[in-house]
Amino acid sequence: FPFYWAINTSLMTESELFSPARIWPNNPTTINYDSAFNNDSFLRGLRNSAIVSTVSVLLALVVGSFAAYALGRIKFKGRMLMLYAVLAMTMFPQISILSGLFSIVRDLGVYGGLSSLVLTYPLLTLPFTVWVLTSFFEGLPAELEQAALVDGATSFQTFYRILLPLTAPALVTTGLLAFIAAWNEYLFALTFTAVSPGARTVTVAIAQFSGRVMRQEPIAEVMAASIVVTIPLLILVLVFQQRIAEGLTAGAVKG
């Protein structure tokens, strides 16, 4: 219903927006979508969000798969403690680490650019990526790894040629969740791009929409832009829905 109401609002004129609520607009219009697509900051925000989210997902999957392989297949002292430490990282609210991250980003000299988001977004995406992938690596039969080693494969060849392809459903599932988290992130994007309007992501661009005339509240335009931003996520889910189902149900039945 909230999604339907967002579509309903995005098709209303301003006068109809403040009239009594209707199930569907009397005169649906696309003027709000035209306004959103004619907004340079919104289009630039879409591009920035696509770049940052894609790079963050790739980084999370690459680093997360190596870490999950080590935690899932190699037995060493302190392994469970490290796993719980990774899980604990997801419990900290963003605002609690914002000041420390701000100092790090500023000291590294990347404040105000897309690099600051690429460096900080893995803090949101990497912990649950490692946690989920670890369970998949643990569930793979040990005989596969042993057979590869007998055939002369190195540990790295066994990892990326045999074990990693078998975790494809998990990679798709965690990658999509990481993409959604990065695509919808607002607090870091607002803070680290405050001095650089050209690096703002689409969530920040939508929040800073202004009306076409003075003192206008661009509610319908914000709704239209929000619908546009949601469409890529829906497409990704529809394209990878089979892999997502496999990833969510893999390991549910033993034997």
Short mmCIF file of C-alpha atoms in Angstrom, two decimals:
data_model
loop_
_atom_site.label_atom_id
_atom_site.label_comp_id
_atom_site.label_asym_id
_atom_site.label_seq_id
_atom_site.Cartn_x
_atom_site.Cartn_y
_atom_site.Cartn_z
CA PHE A 1 0.00 0.00 0.00
CA PRO A 2 2.76 2.57 0.73
CA PHE A 3 4.25 1.87 -2.70
CA TYR A 4 0.83 2.25 -4.33
CA TRP A 5 0.25 5.50 -2.46
CA ALA A 6 3.64 6.81 -3.61
CA ILE A 7 2.64 6.12 -7.24
CA ASN A 8 -0.75 7.70 -6.65
CA THR A 9 0.83 10.85 -5.18
CA SER A 10 3.43 11.10 -7.93
CA LEU A 11 0.67 11.37 -10.56
CA MET A 12 -1.17 14.23 -8.84
CA THR A 13 -1.05 17.93 -9.53
CA GLU A 14 -0.29 20.26 -6.62
CA SER A 15 -3.90 21.40 -6.28
CA GLU A 16 -5.17 17.83 -6.18
CA LEU A 17 -2.43 16.83 -3.77
CA PHE A 18 -3.89 18.99 -1.00
CA SER A 19 -7.49 18.10 -1.73
CA PRO A 20 -9.29 15.21 0.05
CA ALA A 21 -7.55 11.87 -0.48
CA ARG A 22 -8.51 9.89 -3.58
CA ILE A 23 -7.94 6.29 -4.59
CA TRP A 24 -6.68 7.50 -7.96
CA PRO A 25 -6.05 11.01 -9.35
CA ASN A 26 -8.86 12.56 -11.39
CA ASN A 27 -6.37 13.80 -13.98
CA PRO A 28 -3.15 11.76 -13.77
CA THR A 29 -0.13 13.69 -14.97
CA THR A 30 3.55 12.96 -15.54
CA ILE A 31 4.63 16.52 -14.82
CA ASN A 32 6.35 15.43 -11.61
CA TYR A 33 8.40 12.81 -13.46
CA ASP A 34 9.31 15.40 -16.10
CA SER A 35 10.44 17.73 -13.34
CA ALA A 36 12.58 15.01 -11.76
CA PHE A 37 14.28 14.06 -15.02
CA ASN A 38 14.91 17.70 -15.84
CA ASN A 39 16.70 18.11 -12.51
CA ASP A 40 20.44 17.87 -13.16
CA SER A 41 21.25 17.07 -9.52
CA PHE A 42 18.85 14.12 -9.58
CA LEU A 43 20.37 12.66 -12.76
CA ARG A 44 23.86 13.20 -11.42
CA GLY A 45 22.80 11.54 -8.15
CA LEU A 46 21.55 8.48 -10.05
CA ARG A 47 24.92 8.15 -11.76
CA ASN A 48 26.83 8.60 -8.51
CA SER A 49 24.66 6.08 -6.67
CA ALA A 50 25.14 3.53 -9.45
CA ILE A 51 28.92 3.95 -9.36
CA VAL A 52 29.26 3.87 -5.57
CA SER A 53 26.83 0.96 -5.09
CA THR A 54 28.43 -1.18 -7.81
CA VAL A 55 31.98 -0.63 -6.57
CA SER A 56 30.91 -1.21 -2.96
CA VAL A 57 29.23 -4.50 -3.88
CA LEU A 58 32.24 -5.74 -5.85
CA LEU A 59 34.56 -4.82 -2.99
CA ALA A 60 32.30 -6.50 -0.43
CA LEU A 61 32.02 -9.70 -2.50
CA VAL A 62 35.75 -9.96 -3.24
CA VAL A 63 36.93 -9.27 0.31
CA GLY A 64 33.96 -11.09 1.84
CA SER A 65 34.48 -14.27 -0.17
CA PHE A 66 38.15 -14.51 0.85
CA ALA A 67 37.29 -13.86 4.50
CA ALA A 68 34.37 -16.32 4.42
CA TYR A 69 36.57 -19.01 2.87
CA ALA A 70 39.13 -18.59 5.65
CA LEU A 71 36.49 -18.55 8.39
CA GLY A 72 34.43 -21.37 6.90
CA ARG A 73 37.08 -23.84 5.71
CA ILE A 74 40.15 -23.23 7.87
CA LYS A 75 40.13 -24.24 11.51
CA PHE A 76 42.21 -21.91 13.67
CA LYS A 77 42.20 -20.64 17.22
CA GLY A 78 39.88 -17.69 17.77
CA ARG A 79 37.79 -18.43 14.67
CA MET A 80 34.43 -18.26 16.44
CA LEU A 81 35.50 -15.15 18.33
CA MET A 82 36.30 -13.49 15.01
CA LEU A 83 32.94 -14.55 13.57
CA TYR A 84 31.09 -13.02 16.51
CA ALA A 85 33.20 -9.88 16.16
CA VAL A 86 32.09 -9.62 12.53
CA LEU A 87 28.47 -10.08 13.60
CA ALA A 88 28.86 -7.46 16.33
CA MET A 89 29.93 -4.90 13.73
CA THR A 90 26.39 -4.94 12.33
CA MET A 91 24.95 -3.90 15.70
CA PHE A 92 26.49 -0.43 15.82
CA PRO A 93 24.18 2.33 14.56
CA GLN A 94 25.66 4.51 11.83
CA ILE A 95 25.53 7.66 13.92
CA SER A 96 27.76 6.11 16.60
CA ILE A 97 30.70 5.68 14.21
CA LEU A 98 30.11 8.75 12.07
CA SER A 99 32.49 11.10 13.90
CA GLY A 100 35.34 8.59 13.82
CA LEU A 101 34.79 7.86 10.14
CA PHE A 102 34.70 11.58 9.40
CA SER A 103 38.15 12.01 10.94
CA ILE A 104 39.55 9.05 9.00
CA VAL A 105 38.09 10.22 5.69
CA ARG A 106 39.41 13.72 6.23
CA ASP A 107 42.89 12.48 7.19
CA LEU A 108 43.00 10.30 4.06
CA GLY A 109 42.23 13.33 1.93
CA VAL A 110 39.16 11.86 0.22
CA TYR A 111 36.52 13.95 1.98
CA GLY A 112 33.95 15.36 -0.43
CA GLY A 113 34.40 12.81 -3.21
CA LEU A 114 32.93 9.48 -4.26
CA SER A 115 36.03 7.78 -2.85
CA SER A 116 34.87 8.62 0.67
CA LEU A 117 31.65 6.67 0.09
CA VAL A 118 33.42 3.75 -1.57
CA LEU A 119 35.71 3.47 1.46
CA THR A 120 32.96 3.72 4.08
CA TYR A 121 30.05 1.78 2.56
CA PRO A 122 31.80 -1.61 3.05
CA LEU A 123 31.36 -1.01 6.78
CA LEU A 124 27.64 -1.51 6.10
CA THR A 125 27.86 -4.28 3.49
CA LEU A 126 30.93 -6.34 4.40
CA PRO A 127 29.97 -7.75 7.84
CA PHE A 128 26.75 -9.48 6.79
CA THR A 129 28.39 -10.53 3.50
CA VAL A 130 31.13 -12.34 5.43
CA TRP A 131 28.64 -13.84 7.87
CA VAL A 132 26.30 -15.22 5.20
CA LEU A 133 29.04 -16.52 2.90
CA THR A 134 30.82 -18.24 5.80
CA SER A 135 27.82 -20.49 6.39
CA PHE A 136 27.79 -21.45 2.70
CA PHE A 137 31.48 -22.32 2.65
CA GLU A 138 31.02 -24.39 5.80
CA GLY A 139 28.24 -26.37 4.14
CA LEU A 140 30.30 -27.43 1.11
CA PRO A 141 31.52 -31.06 1.22
CA ALA A 142 35.13 -31.43 2.36
CA GLU A 143 35.61 -34.16 -0.27
CA LEU A 144 35.51 -31.56 -3.04
CA GLU A 145 38.48 -29.72 -1.60
CA GLN A 146 40.37 -32.93 -0.88
CA ALA A 147 39.85 -34.24 -4.43
CA ALA A 148 41.12 -30.97 -5.91
CA LEU A 149 44.24 -31.05 -3.74
CA VAL A 150 44.90 -34.67 -4.75
CA ASP A 151 44.66 -33.63 -8.41
CA GLY A 152 47.39 -31.05 -7.83
CA ALA A 153 45.33 -27.88 -7.43
CA THR A 154 46.62 -25.22 -5.09
CA SER A 155 44.48 -23.84 -2.28
CA PHE A 156 43.76 -20.72 -4.33
CA GLN A 157 42.81 -22.72 -7.43
CA THR A 158 40.51 -24.86 -5.31
CA PHE A 159 38.91 -21.72 -3.93
CA TYR A 160 38.14 -19.84 -7.15
CA ARG A 161 37.66 -22.76 -9.57
CA ILE A 162 35.66 -25.18 -7.44
CA LEU A 163 34.29 -23.72 -4.23
CA LEU A 164 33.51 -20.17 -5.33
CA PRO A 165 31.26 -21.16 -8.30
CA LEU A 166 29.26 -23.38 -5.95
CA THR A 167 28.44 -20.35 -3.81
CA ALA A 168 26.95 -18.40 -6.74
CA PRO A 169 23.44 -18.27 -5.19
CA ALA A 170 24.90 -16.87 -1.98
CA LEU A 171 27.00 -14.34 -3.91
CA VAL A 172 23.92 -13.12 -5.77
CA THR A 173 21.82 -12.90 -2.62
CA THR A 174 24.41 -11.08 -0.53
CA GLY A 175 25.43 -8.92 -3.48
CA LEU A 176 21.86 -7.77 -4.02
CA LEU A 177 21.36 -7.02 -0.32
CA ALA A 178 24.65 -5.10 -0.29
CA PHE A 179 23.57 -3.14 -3.37
CA ILE A 180 20.25 -2.20 -1.78
CA ALA A 181 22.00 -1.08 1.41
CA ALA A 182 24.45 1.09 -0.53
CA TRP A 183 21.79 2.41 -2.93
CA ASN A 184 19.48 3.54 -0.11
CA GLU A 185 22.17 4.85 2.27
CA TYR A 186 21.67 8.48 3.30
CA LEU A 187 23.62 9.48 6.44
CA PHE A 188 27.15 8.83 5.16
CA ALA A 189 26.30 10.29 1.75
CA LEU A 190 24.91 13.46 3.33
CA THR A 191 27.91 13.91 5.64
CA PHE A 192 30.80 13.09 3.33
CA THR A 193 29.51 15.02 0.29
CA ALA A 194 28.36 18.15 2.12
CA VAL A 195 31.06 20.30 0.50
CA SER A 196 30.84 18.63 -2.92
CA PRO A 197 27.39 18.84 -4.55
CA GLY A 198 28.68 17.00 -7.62
CA ALA A 199 29.38 13.86 -5.57
CA ARG A 200 25.98 13.61 -3.88
CA THR A 201 24.08 10.37 -4.29
CA VAL A 202 20.46 10.16 -5.36
CA THR A 203 19.08 9.89 -1.81
CA VAL A 204 20.69 13.19 -0.88
CA ALA A 205 19.60 14.78 -4.16
CA ILE A 206 15.96 13.81 -3.52
CA ALA A 207 16.08 15.13 0.05
CA GLN A 208 17.24 18.50 -1.25
CA PHE A 209 14.55 18.91 -3.89
CA SER A 210 13.10 22.41 -4.00
CA GLY A 211 9.77 23.44 -5.43
CA ARG A 212 9.22 25.03 -8.83
CA VAL A 213 8.01 28.18 -7.10
CA MET A 214 8.88 29.85 -3.80
CA ARG A 215 7.75 28.06 -0.60
CA GLN A 216 6.38 25.10 -2.52
CA GLU A 217 6.67 21.70 -0.88
CA PRO A 218 7.68 19.32 -3.73
CA ILE A 219 5.91 16.29 -2.25
CA ALA A 220 4.72 14.88 -5.57
CA GLU A 221 8.13 15.41 -7.19
CA VAL A 222 9.84 13.60 -4.32
CA MET A 223 7.40 10.71 -4.72
CA ALA A 224 8.06 10.57 -8.47
CA ALA A 225 11.81 10.55 -7.93
CA SER A 226 11.43 7.85 -5.26
CA ILE A 227 9.52 5.64 -7.69
CA VAL A 228 12.25 6.09 -10.30
CA VAL A 229 14.92 5.17 -7.74
CA THR A 230 13.02 2.02 -6.74
CA ILE A 231 12.70 0.69 -10.30
CA PRO A 232 16.36 -0.52 -10.62
CA LEU A 233 15.99 -2.52 -7.42
CA LEU A 234 12.80 -4.15 -8.67
CA ILE A 235 14.49 -5.04 -11.96
CA LEU A 236 17.45 -6.61 -10.16
CA VAL A 237 15.15 -8.69 -7.96
CA LEU A 238 13.14 -9.89 -10.96
CA VAL A 239 16.26 -10.77 -12.96
CA PHE A 240 17.95 -12.67 -10.14
CA GLN A 241 14.87 -14.01 -8.35
CA GLN A 242 15.78 -17.65 -9.04
CA ARG A 243 19.30 -17.21 -7.68
CA ILE A 244 17.94 -15.31 -4.68
CA ALA A 245 15.54 -18.17 -3.87
CA GLU A 246 18.40 -20.67 -4.17
CA GLY A 247 20.58 -18.54 -1.93
CA LEU A 248 17.93 -18.14 0.75
CA THR A 249 17.00 -21.84 0.85
CA ALA A 250 20.43 -23.44 0.32
CA GLY A 251 21.51 -25.35 3.39
CA ALA A 252 18.00 -25.50 4.81
CA VAL A 253 17.86 -29.28 4.33
CA LYS A 254 20.76 -31.48 5.39
CA GLY A 255 21.74 -34.73 3.70
#
